[in-house]
Coordinates of C-alpha atoms in Angstrom, one line a residue:
X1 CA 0.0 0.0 0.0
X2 CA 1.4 3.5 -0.8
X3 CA 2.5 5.3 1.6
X4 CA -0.3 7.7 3.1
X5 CA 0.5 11.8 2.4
X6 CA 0.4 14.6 5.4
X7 CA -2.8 16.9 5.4
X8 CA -1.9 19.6 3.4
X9 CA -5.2 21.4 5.0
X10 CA -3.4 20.9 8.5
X11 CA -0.4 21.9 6.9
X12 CA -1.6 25.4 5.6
X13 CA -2.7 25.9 8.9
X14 CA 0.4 25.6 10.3
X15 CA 1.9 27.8 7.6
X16 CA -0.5 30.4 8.3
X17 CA 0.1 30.7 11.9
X18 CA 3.7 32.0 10.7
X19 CA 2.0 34.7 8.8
X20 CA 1.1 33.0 5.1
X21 CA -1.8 32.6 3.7
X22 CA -1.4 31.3 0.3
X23 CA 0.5 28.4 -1.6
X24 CA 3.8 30.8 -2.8
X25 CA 5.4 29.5 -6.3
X26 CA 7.2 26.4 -6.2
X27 CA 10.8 27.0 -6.2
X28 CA 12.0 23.8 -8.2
X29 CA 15.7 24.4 -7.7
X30 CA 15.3 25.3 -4.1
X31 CA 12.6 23.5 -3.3
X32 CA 11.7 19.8 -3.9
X33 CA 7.9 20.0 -3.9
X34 CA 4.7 22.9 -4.2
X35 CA 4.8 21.7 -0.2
X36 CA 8.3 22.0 0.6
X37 CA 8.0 25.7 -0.9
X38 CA 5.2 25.9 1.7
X39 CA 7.6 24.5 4.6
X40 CA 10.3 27.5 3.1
X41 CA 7.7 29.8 3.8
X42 CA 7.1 29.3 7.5
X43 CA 10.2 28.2 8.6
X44 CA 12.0 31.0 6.7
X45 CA 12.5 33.3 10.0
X46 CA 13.8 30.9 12.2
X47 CA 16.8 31.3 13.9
X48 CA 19.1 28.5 15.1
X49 CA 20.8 26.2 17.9
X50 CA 24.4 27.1 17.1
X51 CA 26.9 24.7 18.7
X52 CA 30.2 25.4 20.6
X53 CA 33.5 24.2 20.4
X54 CA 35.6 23.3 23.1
X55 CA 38.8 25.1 23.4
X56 CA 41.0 23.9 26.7
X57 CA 44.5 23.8 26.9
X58 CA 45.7 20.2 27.6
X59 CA 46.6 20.5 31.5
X60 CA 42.9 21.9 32.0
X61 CA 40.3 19.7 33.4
X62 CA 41.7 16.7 32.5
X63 CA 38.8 14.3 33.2
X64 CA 36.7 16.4 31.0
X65 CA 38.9 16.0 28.1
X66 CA 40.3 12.5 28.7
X67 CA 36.4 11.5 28.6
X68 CA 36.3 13.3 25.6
X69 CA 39.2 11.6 23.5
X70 CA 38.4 8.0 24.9
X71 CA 35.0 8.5 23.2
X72 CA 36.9 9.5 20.0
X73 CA 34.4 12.9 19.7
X74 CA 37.0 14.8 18.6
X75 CA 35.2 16.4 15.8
X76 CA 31.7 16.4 18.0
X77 CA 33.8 19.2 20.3
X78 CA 35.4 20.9 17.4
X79 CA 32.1 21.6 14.6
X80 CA 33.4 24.4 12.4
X81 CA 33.7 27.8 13.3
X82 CA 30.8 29.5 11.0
X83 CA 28.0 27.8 9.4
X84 CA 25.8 28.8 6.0
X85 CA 22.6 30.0 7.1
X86 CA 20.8 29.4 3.6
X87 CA 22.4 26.3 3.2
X88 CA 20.9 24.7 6.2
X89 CA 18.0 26.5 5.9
X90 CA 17.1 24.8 2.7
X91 CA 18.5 21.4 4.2
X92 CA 15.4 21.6 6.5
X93 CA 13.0 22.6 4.0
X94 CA 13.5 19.4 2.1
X95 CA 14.2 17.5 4.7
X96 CA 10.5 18.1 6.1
X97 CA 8.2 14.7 5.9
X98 CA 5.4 15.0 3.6
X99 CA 4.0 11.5 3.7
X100 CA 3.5 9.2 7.1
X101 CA 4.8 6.1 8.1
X102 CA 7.9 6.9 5.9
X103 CA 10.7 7.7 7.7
X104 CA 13.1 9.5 5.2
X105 CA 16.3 10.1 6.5
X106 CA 17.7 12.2 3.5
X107 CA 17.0 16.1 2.3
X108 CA 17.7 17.5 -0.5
X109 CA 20.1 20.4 -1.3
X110 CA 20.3 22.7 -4.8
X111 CA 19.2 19.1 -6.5
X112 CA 21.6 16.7 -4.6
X113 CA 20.5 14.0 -2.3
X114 CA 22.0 14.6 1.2
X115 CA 21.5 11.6 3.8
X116 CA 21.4 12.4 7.4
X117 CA 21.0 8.8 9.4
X118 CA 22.9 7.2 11.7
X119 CA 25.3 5.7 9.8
X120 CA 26.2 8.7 7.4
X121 CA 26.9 10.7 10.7
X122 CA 28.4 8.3 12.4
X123 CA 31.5 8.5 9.6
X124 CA 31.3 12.4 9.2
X125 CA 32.3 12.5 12.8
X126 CA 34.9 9.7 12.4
X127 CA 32.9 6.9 13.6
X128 CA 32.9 7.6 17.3
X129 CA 31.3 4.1 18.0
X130 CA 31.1 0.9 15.8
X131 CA 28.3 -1.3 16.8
X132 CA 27.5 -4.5 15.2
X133 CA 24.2 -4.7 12.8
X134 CA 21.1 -4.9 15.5
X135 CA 23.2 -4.5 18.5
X136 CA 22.3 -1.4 20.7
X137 CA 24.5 0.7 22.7
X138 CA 25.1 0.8 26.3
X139 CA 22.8 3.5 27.5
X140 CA 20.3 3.0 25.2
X141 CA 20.0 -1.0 26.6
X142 CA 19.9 0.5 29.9
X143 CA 17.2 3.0 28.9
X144 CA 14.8 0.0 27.6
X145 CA 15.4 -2.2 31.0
X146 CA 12.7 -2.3 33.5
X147 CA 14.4 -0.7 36.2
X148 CA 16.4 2.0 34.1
X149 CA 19.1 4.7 36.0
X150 CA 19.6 4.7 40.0
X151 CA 18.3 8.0 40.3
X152 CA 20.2 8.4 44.1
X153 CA 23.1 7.1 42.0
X154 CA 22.5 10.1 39.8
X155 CA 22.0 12.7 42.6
X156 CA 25.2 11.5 44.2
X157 CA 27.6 12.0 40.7
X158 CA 26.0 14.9 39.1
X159 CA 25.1 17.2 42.4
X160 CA 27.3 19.2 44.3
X161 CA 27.5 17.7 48.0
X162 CA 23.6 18.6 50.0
X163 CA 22.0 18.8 46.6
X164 CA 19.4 17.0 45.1
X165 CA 16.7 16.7 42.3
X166 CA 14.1 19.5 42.4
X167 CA 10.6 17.9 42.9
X168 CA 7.1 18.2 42.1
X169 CA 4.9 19.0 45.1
X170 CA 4.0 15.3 45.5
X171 CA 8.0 14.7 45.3
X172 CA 8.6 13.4 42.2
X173 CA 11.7 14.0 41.0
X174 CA 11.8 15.7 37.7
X175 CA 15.2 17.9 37.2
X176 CA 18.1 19.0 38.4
X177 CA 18.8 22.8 38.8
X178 CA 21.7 24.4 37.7
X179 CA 22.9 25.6 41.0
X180 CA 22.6 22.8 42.0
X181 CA 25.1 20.7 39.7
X182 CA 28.4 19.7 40.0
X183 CA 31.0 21.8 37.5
X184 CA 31.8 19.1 35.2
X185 CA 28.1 18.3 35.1
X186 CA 27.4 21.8 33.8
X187 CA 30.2 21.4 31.4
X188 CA 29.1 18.5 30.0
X189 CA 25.3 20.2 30.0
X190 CA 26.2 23.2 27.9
X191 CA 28.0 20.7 25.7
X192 CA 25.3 18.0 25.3
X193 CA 22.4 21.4 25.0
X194 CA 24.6 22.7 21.8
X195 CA 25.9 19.9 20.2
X196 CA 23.7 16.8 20.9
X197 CA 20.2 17.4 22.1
X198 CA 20.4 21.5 21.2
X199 CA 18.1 23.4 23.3
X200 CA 18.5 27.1 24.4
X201 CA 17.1 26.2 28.1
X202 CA 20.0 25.3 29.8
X203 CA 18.9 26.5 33.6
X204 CA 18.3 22.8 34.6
X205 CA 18.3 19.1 33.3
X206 CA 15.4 17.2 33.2
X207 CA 15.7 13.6 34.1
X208 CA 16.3 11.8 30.7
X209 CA 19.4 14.2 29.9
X210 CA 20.6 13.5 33.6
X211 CA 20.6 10.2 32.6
X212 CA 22.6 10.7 29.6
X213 CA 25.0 12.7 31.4
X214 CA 25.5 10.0 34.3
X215 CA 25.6 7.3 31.4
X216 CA 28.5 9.3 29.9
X217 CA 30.2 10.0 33.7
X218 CA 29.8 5.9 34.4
X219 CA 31.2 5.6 30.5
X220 CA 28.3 3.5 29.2
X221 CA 28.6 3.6 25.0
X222 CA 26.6 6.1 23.6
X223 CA 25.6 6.3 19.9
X224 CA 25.8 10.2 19.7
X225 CA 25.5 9.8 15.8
X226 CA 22.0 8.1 16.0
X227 CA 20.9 10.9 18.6
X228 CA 22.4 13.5 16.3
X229 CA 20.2 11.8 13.4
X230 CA 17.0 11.5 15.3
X231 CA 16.8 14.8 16.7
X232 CA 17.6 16.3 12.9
X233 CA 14.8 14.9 12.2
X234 CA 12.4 15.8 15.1
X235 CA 14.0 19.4 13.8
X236 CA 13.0 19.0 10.1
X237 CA 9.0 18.3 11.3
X238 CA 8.7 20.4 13.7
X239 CA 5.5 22.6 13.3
X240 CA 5.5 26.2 13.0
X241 CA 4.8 28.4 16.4
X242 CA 3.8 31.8 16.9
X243 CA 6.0 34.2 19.2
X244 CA 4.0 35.0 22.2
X245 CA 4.3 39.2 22.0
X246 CA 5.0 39.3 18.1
X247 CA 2.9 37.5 16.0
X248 CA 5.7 38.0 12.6
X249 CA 8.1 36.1 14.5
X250 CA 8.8 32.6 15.3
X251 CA 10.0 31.3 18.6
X252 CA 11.4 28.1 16.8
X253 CA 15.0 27.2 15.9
X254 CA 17.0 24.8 13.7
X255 CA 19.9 23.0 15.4
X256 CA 23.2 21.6 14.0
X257 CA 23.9 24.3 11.6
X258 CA 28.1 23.6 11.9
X259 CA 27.5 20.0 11.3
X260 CA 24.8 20.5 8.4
X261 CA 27.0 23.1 6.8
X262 CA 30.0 20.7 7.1
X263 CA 28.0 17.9 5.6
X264 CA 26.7 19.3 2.6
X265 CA 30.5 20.0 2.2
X266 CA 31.3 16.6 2.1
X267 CA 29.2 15.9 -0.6
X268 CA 31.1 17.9 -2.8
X269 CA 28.7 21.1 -2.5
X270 CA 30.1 24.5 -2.3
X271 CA 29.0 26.8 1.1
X272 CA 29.3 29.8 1.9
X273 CA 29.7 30.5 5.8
X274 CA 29.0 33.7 7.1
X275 CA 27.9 32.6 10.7
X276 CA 29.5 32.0 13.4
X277 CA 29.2 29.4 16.5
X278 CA 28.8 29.9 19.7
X279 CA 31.7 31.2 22.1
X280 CA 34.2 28.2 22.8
X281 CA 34.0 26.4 26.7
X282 CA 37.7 27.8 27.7
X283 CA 39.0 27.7 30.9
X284 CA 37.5 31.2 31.7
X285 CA 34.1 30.3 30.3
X286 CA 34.0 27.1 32.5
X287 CA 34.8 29.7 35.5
X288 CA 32.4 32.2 34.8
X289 CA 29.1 29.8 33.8
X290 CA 30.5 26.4 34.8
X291 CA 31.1 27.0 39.1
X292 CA 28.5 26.6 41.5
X293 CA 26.6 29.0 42.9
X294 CA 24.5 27.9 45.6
X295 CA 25.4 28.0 49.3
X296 CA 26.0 24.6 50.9
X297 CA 22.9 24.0 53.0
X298 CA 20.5 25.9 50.5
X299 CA 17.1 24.1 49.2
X300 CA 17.1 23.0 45.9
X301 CA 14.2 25.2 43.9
X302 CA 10.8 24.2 43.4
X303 CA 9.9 22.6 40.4
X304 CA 6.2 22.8 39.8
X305 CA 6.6 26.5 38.6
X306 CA 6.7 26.7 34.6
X307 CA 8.6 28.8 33.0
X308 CA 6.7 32.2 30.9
X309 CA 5.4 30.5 27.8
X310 CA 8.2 31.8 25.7
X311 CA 10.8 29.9 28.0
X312 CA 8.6 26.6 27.8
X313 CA 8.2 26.6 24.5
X314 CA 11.8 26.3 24.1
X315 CA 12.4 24.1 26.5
X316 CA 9.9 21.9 24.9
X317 CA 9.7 22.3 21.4
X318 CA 9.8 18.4 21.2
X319 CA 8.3 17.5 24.5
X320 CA 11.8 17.8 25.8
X321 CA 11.0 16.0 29.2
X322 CA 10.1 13.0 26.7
X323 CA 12.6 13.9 24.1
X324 CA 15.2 11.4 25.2
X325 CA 12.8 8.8 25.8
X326 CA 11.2 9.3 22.4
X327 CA 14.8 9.1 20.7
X328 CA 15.9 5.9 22.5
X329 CA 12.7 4.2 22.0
X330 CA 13.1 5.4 17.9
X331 CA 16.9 4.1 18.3
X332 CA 15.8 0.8 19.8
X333 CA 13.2 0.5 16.7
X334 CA 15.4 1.1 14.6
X335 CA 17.9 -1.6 15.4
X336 CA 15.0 -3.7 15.8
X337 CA 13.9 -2.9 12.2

């Protein structure tokens, strides 16, 4: 049976929430459908999750870095310096899925076919992690097992001494505050936030990324290029959302513009990059954002509180506190498959 197509009615409506009204032109040499011109359209104001490089000198927090070059993510710390907007801009566009059930792992850029899974990533970055056909990596085996992370475990490696997880009034434990967090915790959190799982809302870590971060303290394996994969395509569906205070603007953003830009460029097509990164984690940036702030003794802060919509919204543009769990589960599928 042929593969079932996306409502274009429920489509339009998400294209008119970013301010259009009508079907523009199809852009055949940009574009690589009437739809995908659509999907230009909306997304066309977005801005983006730019990654960050890591930049320490070799005597400067030595665990960091050793964990770093025992993983082999040498190029994961070191994307290049300035990305082309247009050029992953229209890598989105034609990487957006038109039709269900069909999980198409390749976009399309100025006519050539650009792949993005798993395995494609996995040798742009140098092939971090072999895995045999089917088998599944550490962390994600101990993401699908009954009984899952120690959570005291957790507090005890990623808080600072008299810390814990925030709660919700009935004392679930849900995140883990910045204050709160141990400094190679938060260096591995502004790391992970830019170039793994990018998200601007970087004042805490819900539960599945503390997970990830203790599975990458305890060194479990983790296939970074199949998160990298997944989450490039949670970006490339993502549905268009209104800014809160300015109805022109979008509140959205497109992550893994370095890496995008770099892998167009090892297909053989020509960029131009004109933007650049973030700042690198140095030594002073660790001691300026990276230190904790909270007084021994101090309460952990509430978590039932949400954030002003704007701040949700980011923090959530997949679902984020089911973001991990939705890319494991897709992983585990996948391997499965």
């Amino acid at each position: 049976m042929a593969p079932r197509k996306l409502s274009t009615k429920r489509y339009r409506r998400d294209a008119a929430a970013e301010g259009t009204s009508a079907a523009p032109e199809f852009d055949s040499h940009r574009c690589r459908s009437a739809e995908h011109q659509q999907r230009f359209e909306a997304i066309k104001g977005w801005s983006f999750h730019r990654e960050i490089r890591v930049q320490l000198r070799n005597d400067e927090y030595a665990d960091f870095q050793e964990e770093i070059a025992r993983r082999r993510w040498t190029s994961l710390v070191t994307p290049r310096a300035k990305f082309d907007p247009n050029i992953v801009l229209e890598f989105y566009v034609n990487a957006w899925p038109t039709e269900e059930d069909v999980r198409d792992m390749r976009s399309r850029v100025r006519g050539q076919w650009i792949p993005f899974d798993a395995d494609v990533l996995s040798q742009f970055l140098g092939d971090p992690l072999v895995l045999e056909k089917g088998q599944e990596c550490e962390f994600s085996q101990r993401r699908n097992q009954a009984d899952e992370f120690d959570e005291e475990a957790i507090t005890q490696l990623l808080c600072i001494p008299g810390q814990d997880f925030a709660r919700t009034a009935t004392g679930r434990q849900v995140r883990i505050m910045h204050t709160s967090m141990t400094t190679l915790t938060q260096m591995w959190m502004t790391l992970l936030l830019s170039n793994v799982l990018p998200n601007d809302h970087n004042s805490d870590l819900p539960l599945p990324k503390c997970q990830l971060v203790y599975a990458i303290l305890t060194r479990m394996s983790v296939h970074v290029a199949q998160l990298i994969a997944d989450a490039i395509y949670l970006f490339a569906g993502m549905p268009p959302t209104r800014h809160p205070l300015d109805p022109d603007k979008s509140i959205r953003a497109l992550g893994f513009p370095a890496l995008i830009t770099g892998l167009c460029q090892s297909f053989g097509f020509p960029v131009t990059p004109s933007k650049v990164i973030r700042p690198p984690i140095t030594r002073a940036f660790i001691e300026k954002y990276c230190m904790p702030r909270q007084a021994q003794g101090d309460a952990p802060q509430a978590a039932d509180a949400l954030p002003p919509p704007h701040q949700a919204d980011l923090a959530g543009s997949f679902g984020m506190e089911r973001y991990l769990q939705h890319l494991v589960r897709q992983q585990a599928t996948n391997h499965r498959g």
